[in-house]
Tab-separated table of C-alpha atoms and ligand atoms in Angstrom:
chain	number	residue	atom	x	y	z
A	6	UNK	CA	62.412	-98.900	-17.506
A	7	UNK	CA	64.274	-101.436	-15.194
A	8	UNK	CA	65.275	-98.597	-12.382
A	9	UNK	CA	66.805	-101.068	-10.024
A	10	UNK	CA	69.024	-102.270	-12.842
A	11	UNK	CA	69.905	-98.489	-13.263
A	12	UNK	CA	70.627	-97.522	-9.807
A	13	UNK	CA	72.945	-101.054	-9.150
A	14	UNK	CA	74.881	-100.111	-12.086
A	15	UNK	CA	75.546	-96.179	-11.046
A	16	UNK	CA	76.152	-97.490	-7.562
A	17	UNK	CA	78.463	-100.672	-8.867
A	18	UNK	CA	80.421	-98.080	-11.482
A	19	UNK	CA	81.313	-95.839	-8.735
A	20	UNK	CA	81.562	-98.088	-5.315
A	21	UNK	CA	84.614	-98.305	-6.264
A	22	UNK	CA	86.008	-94.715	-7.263
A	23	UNK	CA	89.061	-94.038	-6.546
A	24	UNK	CA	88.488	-89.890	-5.354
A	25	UNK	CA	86.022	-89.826	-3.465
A	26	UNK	CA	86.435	-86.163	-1.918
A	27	UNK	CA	87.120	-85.877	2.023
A	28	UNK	CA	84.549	-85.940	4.356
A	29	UNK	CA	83.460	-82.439	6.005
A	30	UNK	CA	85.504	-81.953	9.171
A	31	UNK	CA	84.980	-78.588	10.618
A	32	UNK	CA	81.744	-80.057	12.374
A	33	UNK	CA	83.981	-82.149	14.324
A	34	UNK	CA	81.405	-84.683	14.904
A	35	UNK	CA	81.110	-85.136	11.351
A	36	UNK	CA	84.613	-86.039	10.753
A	37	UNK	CA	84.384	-89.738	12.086
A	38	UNK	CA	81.794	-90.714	9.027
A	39	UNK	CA	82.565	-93.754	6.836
A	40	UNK	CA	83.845	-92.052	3.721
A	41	UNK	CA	83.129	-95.356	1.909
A	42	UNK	CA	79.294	-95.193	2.643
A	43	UNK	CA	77.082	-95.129	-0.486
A	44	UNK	CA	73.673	-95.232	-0.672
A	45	UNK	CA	71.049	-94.539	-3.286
A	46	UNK	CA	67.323	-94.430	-3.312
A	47	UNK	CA	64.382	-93.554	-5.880
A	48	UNK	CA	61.156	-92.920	-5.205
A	49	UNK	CA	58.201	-92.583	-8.079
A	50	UNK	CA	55.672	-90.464	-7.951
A	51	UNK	CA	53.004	-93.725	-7.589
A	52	UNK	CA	54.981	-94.707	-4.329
A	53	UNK	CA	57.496	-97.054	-5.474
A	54	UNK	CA	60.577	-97.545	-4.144
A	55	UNK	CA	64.405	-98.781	-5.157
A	56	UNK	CA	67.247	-98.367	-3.408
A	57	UNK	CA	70.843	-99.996	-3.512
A	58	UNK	CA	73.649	-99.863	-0.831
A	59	UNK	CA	73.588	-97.743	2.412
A	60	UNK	CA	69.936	-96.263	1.488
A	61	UNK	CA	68.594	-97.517	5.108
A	62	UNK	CA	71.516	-95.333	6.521
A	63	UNK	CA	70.623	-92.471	8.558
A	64	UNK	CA	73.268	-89.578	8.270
A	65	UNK	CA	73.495	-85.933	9.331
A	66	UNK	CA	71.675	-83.987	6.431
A	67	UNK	CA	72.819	-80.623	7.076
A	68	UNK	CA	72.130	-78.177	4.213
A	69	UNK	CA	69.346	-80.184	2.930
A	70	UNK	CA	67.237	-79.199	5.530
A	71	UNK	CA	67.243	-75.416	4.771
A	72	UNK	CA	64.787	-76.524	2.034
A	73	UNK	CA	61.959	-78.227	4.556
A	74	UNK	CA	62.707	-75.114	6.765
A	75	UNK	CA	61.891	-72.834	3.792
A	76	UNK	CA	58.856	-74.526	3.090
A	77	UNK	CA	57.287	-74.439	6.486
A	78	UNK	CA	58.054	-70.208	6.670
A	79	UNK	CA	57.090	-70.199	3.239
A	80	UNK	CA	53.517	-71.831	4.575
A	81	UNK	CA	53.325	-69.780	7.398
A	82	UNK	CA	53.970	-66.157	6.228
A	83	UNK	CA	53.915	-66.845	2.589
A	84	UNK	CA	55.254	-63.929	0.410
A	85	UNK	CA	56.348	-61.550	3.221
A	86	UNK	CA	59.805	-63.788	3.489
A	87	UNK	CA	60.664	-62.105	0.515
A	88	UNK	CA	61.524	-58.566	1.528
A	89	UNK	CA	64.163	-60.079	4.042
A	90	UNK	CA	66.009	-62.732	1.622
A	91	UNK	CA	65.991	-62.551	-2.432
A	92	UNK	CA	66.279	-65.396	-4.465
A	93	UNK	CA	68.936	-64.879	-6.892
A	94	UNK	CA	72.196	-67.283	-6.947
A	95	UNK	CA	75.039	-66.065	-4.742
A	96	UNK	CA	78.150	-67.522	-6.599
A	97	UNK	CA	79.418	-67.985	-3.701
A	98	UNK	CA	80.270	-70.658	-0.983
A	99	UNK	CA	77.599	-71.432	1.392
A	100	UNK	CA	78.853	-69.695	4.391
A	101	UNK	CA	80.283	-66.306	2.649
A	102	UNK	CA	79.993	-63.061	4.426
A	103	UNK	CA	81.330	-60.353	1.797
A	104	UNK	CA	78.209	-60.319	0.231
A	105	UNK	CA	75.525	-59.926	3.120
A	106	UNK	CA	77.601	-56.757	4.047
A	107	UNK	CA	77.604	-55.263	0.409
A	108	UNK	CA	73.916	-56.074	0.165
A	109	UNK	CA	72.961	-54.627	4.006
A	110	UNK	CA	72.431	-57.976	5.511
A	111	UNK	CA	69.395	-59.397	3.191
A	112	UNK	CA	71.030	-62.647	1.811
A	113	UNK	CA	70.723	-63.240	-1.425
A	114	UNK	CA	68.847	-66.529	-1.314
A	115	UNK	CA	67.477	-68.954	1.451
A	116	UNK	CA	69.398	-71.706	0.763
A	117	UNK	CA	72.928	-69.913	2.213
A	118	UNK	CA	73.682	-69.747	5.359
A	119	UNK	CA	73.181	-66.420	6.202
A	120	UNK	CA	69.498	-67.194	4.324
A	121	UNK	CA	68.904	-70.372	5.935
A	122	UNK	CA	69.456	-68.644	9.457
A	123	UNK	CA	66.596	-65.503	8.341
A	124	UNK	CA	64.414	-68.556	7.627
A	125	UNK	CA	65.178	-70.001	11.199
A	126	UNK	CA	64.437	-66.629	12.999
A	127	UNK	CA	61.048	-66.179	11.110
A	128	UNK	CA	60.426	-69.785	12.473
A	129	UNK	CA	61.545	-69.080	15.897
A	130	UNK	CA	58.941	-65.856	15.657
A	131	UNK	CA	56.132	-68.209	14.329
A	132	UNK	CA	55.870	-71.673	16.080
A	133	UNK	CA	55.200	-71.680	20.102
A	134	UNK	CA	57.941	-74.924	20.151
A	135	UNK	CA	60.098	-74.451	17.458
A	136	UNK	CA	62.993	-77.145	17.653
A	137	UNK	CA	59.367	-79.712	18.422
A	138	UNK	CA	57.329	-77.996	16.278
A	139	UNK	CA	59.478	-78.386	13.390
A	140	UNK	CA	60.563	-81.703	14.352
A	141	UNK	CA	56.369	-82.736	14.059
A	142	UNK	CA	56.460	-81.264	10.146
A	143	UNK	CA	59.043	-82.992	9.491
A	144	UNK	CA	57.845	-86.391	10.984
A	145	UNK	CA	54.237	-86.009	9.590
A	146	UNK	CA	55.741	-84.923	5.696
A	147	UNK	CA	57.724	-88.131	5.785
A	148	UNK	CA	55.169	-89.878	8.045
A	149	UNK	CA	58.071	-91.543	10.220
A	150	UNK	CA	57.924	-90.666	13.919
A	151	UNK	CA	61.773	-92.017	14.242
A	152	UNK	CA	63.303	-89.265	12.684
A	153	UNK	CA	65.132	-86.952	15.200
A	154	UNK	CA	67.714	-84.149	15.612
A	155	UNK	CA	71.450	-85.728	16.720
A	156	UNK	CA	72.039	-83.472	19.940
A	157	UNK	CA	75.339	-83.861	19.420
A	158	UNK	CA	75.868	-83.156	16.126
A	159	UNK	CA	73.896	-79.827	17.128
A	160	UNK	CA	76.431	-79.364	20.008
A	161	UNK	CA	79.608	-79.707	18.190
A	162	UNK	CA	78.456	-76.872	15.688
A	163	UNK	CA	77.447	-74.713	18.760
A	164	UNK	CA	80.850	-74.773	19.231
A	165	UNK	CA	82.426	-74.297	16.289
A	166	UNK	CA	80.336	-72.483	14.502
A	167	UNK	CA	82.164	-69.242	13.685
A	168	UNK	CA	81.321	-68.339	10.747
A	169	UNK	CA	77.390	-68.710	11.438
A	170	UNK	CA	77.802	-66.675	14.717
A	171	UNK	CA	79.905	-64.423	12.663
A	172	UNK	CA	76.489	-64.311	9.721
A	173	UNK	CA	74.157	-63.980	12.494
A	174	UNK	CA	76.134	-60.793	14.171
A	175	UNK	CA	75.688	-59.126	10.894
A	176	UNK	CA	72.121	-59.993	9.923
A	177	UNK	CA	71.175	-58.716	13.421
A	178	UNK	CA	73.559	-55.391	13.055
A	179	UNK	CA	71.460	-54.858	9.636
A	180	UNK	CA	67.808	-55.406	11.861
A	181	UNK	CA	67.621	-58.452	9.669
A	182	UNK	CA	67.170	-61.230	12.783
A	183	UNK	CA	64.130	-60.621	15.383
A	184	UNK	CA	64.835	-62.539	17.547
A	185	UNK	CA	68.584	-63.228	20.056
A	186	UNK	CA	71.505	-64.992	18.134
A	187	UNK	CA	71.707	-67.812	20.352
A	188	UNK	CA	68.232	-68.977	20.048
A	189	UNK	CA	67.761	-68.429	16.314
A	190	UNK	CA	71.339	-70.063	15.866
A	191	UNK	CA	70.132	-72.884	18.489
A	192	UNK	CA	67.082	-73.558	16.382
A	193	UNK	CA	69.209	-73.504	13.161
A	194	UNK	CA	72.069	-76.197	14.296
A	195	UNK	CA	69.581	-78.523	15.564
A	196	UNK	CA	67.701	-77.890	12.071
A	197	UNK	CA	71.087	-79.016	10.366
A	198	UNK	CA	71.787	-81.895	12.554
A	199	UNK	CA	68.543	-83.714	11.754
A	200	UNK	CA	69.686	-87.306	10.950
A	201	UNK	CA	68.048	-89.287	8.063
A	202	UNK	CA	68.721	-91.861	5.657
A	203	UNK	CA	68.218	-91.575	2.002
A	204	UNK	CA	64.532	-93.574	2.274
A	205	UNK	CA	62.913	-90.859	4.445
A	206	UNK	CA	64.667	-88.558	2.587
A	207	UNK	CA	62.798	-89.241	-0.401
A	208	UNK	CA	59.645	-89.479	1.676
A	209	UNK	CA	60.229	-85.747	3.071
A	210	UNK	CA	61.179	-84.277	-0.574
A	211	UNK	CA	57.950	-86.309	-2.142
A	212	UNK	CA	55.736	-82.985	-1.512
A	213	UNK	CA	57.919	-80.806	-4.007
A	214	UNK	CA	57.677	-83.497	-6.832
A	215	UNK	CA	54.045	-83.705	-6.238
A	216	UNK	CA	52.307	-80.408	-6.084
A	217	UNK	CA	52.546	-80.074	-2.029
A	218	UNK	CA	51.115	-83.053	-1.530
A	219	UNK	CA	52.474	-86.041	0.603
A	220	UNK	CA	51.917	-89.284	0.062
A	221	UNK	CA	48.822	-89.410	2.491
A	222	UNK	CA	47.740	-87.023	0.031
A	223	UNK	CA	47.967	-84.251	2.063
A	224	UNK	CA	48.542	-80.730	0.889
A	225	UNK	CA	51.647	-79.099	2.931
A	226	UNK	CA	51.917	-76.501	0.729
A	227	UNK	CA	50.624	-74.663	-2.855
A	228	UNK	CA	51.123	-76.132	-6.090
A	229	UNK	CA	52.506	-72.240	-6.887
A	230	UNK	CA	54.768	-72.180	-3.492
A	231	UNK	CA	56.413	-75.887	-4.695
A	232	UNK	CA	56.872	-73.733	-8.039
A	233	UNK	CA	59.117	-71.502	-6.472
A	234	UNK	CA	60.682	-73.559	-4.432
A	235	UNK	CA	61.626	-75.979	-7.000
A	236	UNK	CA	63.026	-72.372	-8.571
A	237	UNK	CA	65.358	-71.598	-6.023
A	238	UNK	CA	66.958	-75.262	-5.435
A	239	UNK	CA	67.721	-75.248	-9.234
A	240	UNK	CA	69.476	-71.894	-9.426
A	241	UNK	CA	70.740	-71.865	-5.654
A	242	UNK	CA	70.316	-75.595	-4.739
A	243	UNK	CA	74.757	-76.241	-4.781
A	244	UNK	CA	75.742	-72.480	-3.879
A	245	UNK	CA	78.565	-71.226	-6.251
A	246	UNK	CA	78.221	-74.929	-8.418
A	247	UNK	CA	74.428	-74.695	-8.745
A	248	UNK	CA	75.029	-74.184	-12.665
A	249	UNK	CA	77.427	-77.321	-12.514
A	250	UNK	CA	74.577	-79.570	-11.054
A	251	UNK	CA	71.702	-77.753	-13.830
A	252	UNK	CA	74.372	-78.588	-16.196
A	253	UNK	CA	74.854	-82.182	-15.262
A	254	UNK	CA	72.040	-83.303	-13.819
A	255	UNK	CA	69.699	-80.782	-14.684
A	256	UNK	CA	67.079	-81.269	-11.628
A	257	UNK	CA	66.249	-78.996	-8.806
A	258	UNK	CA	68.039	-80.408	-5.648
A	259	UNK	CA	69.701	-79.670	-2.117
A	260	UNK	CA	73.147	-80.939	-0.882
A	261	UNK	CA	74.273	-80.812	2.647
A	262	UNK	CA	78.163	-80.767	4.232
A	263	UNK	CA	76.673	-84.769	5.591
A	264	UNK	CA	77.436	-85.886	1.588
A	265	UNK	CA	73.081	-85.963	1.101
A	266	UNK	CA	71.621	-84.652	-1.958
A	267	UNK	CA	67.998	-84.582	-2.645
A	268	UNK	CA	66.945	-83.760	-6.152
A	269	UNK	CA	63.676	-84.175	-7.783
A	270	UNK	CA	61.745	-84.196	-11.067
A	271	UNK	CA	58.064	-82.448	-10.362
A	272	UNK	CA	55.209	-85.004	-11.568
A	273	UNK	CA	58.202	-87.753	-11.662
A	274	UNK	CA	59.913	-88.459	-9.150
A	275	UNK	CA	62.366	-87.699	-5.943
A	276	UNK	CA	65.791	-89.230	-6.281
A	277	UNK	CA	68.253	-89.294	-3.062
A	278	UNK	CA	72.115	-90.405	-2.520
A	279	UNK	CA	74.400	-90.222	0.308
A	280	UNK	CA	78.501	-90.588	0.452
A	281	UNK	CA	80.041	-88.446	2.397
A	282	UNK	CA	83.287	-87.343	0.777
A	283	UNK	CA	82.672	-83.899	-0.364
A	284	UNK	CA	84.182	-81.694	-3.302
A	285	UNK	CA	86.156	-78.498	-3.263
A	286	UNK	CA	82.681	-77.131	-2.946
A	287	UNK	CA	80.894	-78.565	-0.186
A	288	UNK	CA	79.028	-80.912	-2.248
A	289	UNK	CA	78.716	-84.961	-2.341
A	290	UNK	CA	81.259	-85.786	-4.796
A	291	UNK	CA	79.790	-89.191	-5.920
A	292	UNK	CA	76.462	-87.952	-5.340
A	293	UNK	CA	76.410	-85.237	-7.945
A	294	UNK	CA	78.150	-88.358	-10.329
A	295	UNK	CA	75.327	-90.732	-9.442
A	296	UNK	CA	72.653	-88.266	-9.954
A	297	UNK	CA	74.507	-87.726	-13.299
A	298	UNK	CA	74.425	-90.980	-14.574
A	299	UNK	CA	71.230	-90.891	-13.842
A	300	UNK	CA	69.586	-88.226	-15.851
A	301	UNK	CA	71.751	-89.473	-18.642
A	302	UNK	CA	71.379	-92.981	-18.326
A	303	UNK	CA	67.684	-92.328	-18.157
A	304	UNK	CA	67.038	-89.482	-19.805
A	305	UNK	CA	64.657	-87.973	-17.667
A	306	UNK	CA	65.562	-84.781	-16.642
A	307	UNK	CA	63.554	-81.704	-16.453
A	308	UNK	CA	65.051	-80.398	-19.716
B	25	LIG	N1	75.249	-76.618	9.322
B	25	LIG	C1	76.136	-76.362	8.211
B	25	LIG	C2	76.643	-74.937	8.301
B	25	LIG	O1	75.887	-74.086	8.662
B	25	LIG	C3	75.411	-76.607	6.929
B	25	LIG	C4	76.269	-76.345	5.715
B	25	LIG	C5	75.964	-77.245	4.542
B	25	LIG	O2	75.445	-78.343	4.676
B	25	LIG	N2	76.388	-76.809	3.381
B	25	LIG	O3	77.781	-74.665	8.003
């Protein structure tokens, strides 16, 4: 299959669209970000590598991250996470509070907010550096020392993140955060504002299409945690359109409020895209089109 041929086309079909969603503004820093960026890049499982338009890019990737935080806890304390955050779909939007009080403050899946920022206390407990710590994973999984956190990015949540504050208040109220707000909150908006581009992207997401292993061959984590893993980003992957992407695309994947989305096919391959206009649910609007075509175009989807 010509893949490069397949990629130019998706990204030549829909350069051009005329919606392209509206870029996620209440990050203020985020709101300044090209909406016309577009970037798409494949990686096989033997290494090799295709990529059309802003690929090279790096951009904030929010969301996505929740998935490489969840699978250093997940490494670390293995099935103990699970009797402080299930792993059934919410239905709802990423940052809902409703139910975390109906369900006494254990979220209903790590890949919410209110999830996410359990993840980033049990991370807080278990490294000795954890902002450097975690930044080290993440730079030896993708095997790029470049990749860093964008302070400011971090700083503009701090201030106006509400809603996490808001999530984090009630998690602690239930005895469901350890550790203070501000530091677990601290360690989670610096987790968010890690900047990539699609390329190292694909690099970092390699280990759940391959077993745990990076491309050094390494093994990060077990072929059985990547099993679950690859679980929860299919049913809770796009929060309340999760069935929307199965449907569609029908790969396991992560989105982020930047306009990334990382999806992959186990034993196949990791496929990445970035443009930053969002739909009426958070996620990359062309993105979840690209990845789309994609599966369609090339048949070669987990179902
Ligand atoms: N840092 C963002 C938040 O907590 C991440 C949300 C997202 O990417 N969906 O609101």
């Amino acid at each position: 299959m010509d893949y490069q041929q397949v990629i130019n086309n998706i990204y030549t079909n829909l350069k051009n669209f005329e919606n392209k969603g509206t870029v996620a503004s209440y990050i203020p820093e985020l709101a300044g970000v090209d909406i016309n960026a577009f970037g798409i890049h494949l990686k096989l499982i033997n290494g090799l590598d295709f990529s059309v338009g802003n690929a090279q890019q790096q951009f904030s990737i929010q969301s996505i991250s929740k998935v490489l935080s969840l699978s250093k806890a997940f490494s670390l304390v293995q099935n103990k996470l699970w009797s402080r955050v299930g792993v059934e779909p919410s239905g709802n939007p990423f940052n809902y509070l409703t139910l975390l009080e109906q369900e006494n403050g254990i979220p209903r899946n790590p890949l919410i907010n209110a999830g996410a920022i359990v993840i980033a206390d049990v991370l807080v407990s278990e490294l000795k550096n954890p902002k450097e710590d975690f930044l080290k994973y993440v730079r030896a999984l993708t095997n790029d020392d470049r990749i860093t956190y964008n302070y400011k990015v971090a700083q503009s949540e701090k201030r106006t993140g509400f809603k996490n504050f808001a999530i984090a208040n009630l998690l602690k109220s239930f005895g469901n955060l350890d550790n203070d707000i501000d530091t677990v909150l601290d360690f989670y908006f610096h987790q968010c504002a890690l900047e990539m581009s699609c390329v190292q992207l694909s690099r970092a997401f390699y280990i759940f299409a391959n077993h745990g292993k990076c491309l050094k061959n390494k093994q990060y984590i077990s072929a059985s945690q990547v099993k679950r893993l690859n679980a929860i980003m299919l049913t809770c992957g796009f929060y309340d359109e999760a069935g929307d992407f199965a449907f569609d695309v029908g790969l396991p994947g992560k989105s982020g409020v930047g306009g990334g989305i990382a999806a992959l096919f186990p034993g196949n391959f990791v496929i990445t895209t970035w443009a930053p206009g969002l739909n009426q649910k958070g996620n990359s609007l062309l993105g979840m089109k690209a990845l789309e075509l994609f599966t369609t175009k090339t048949g070669r989807s987990i179902f």
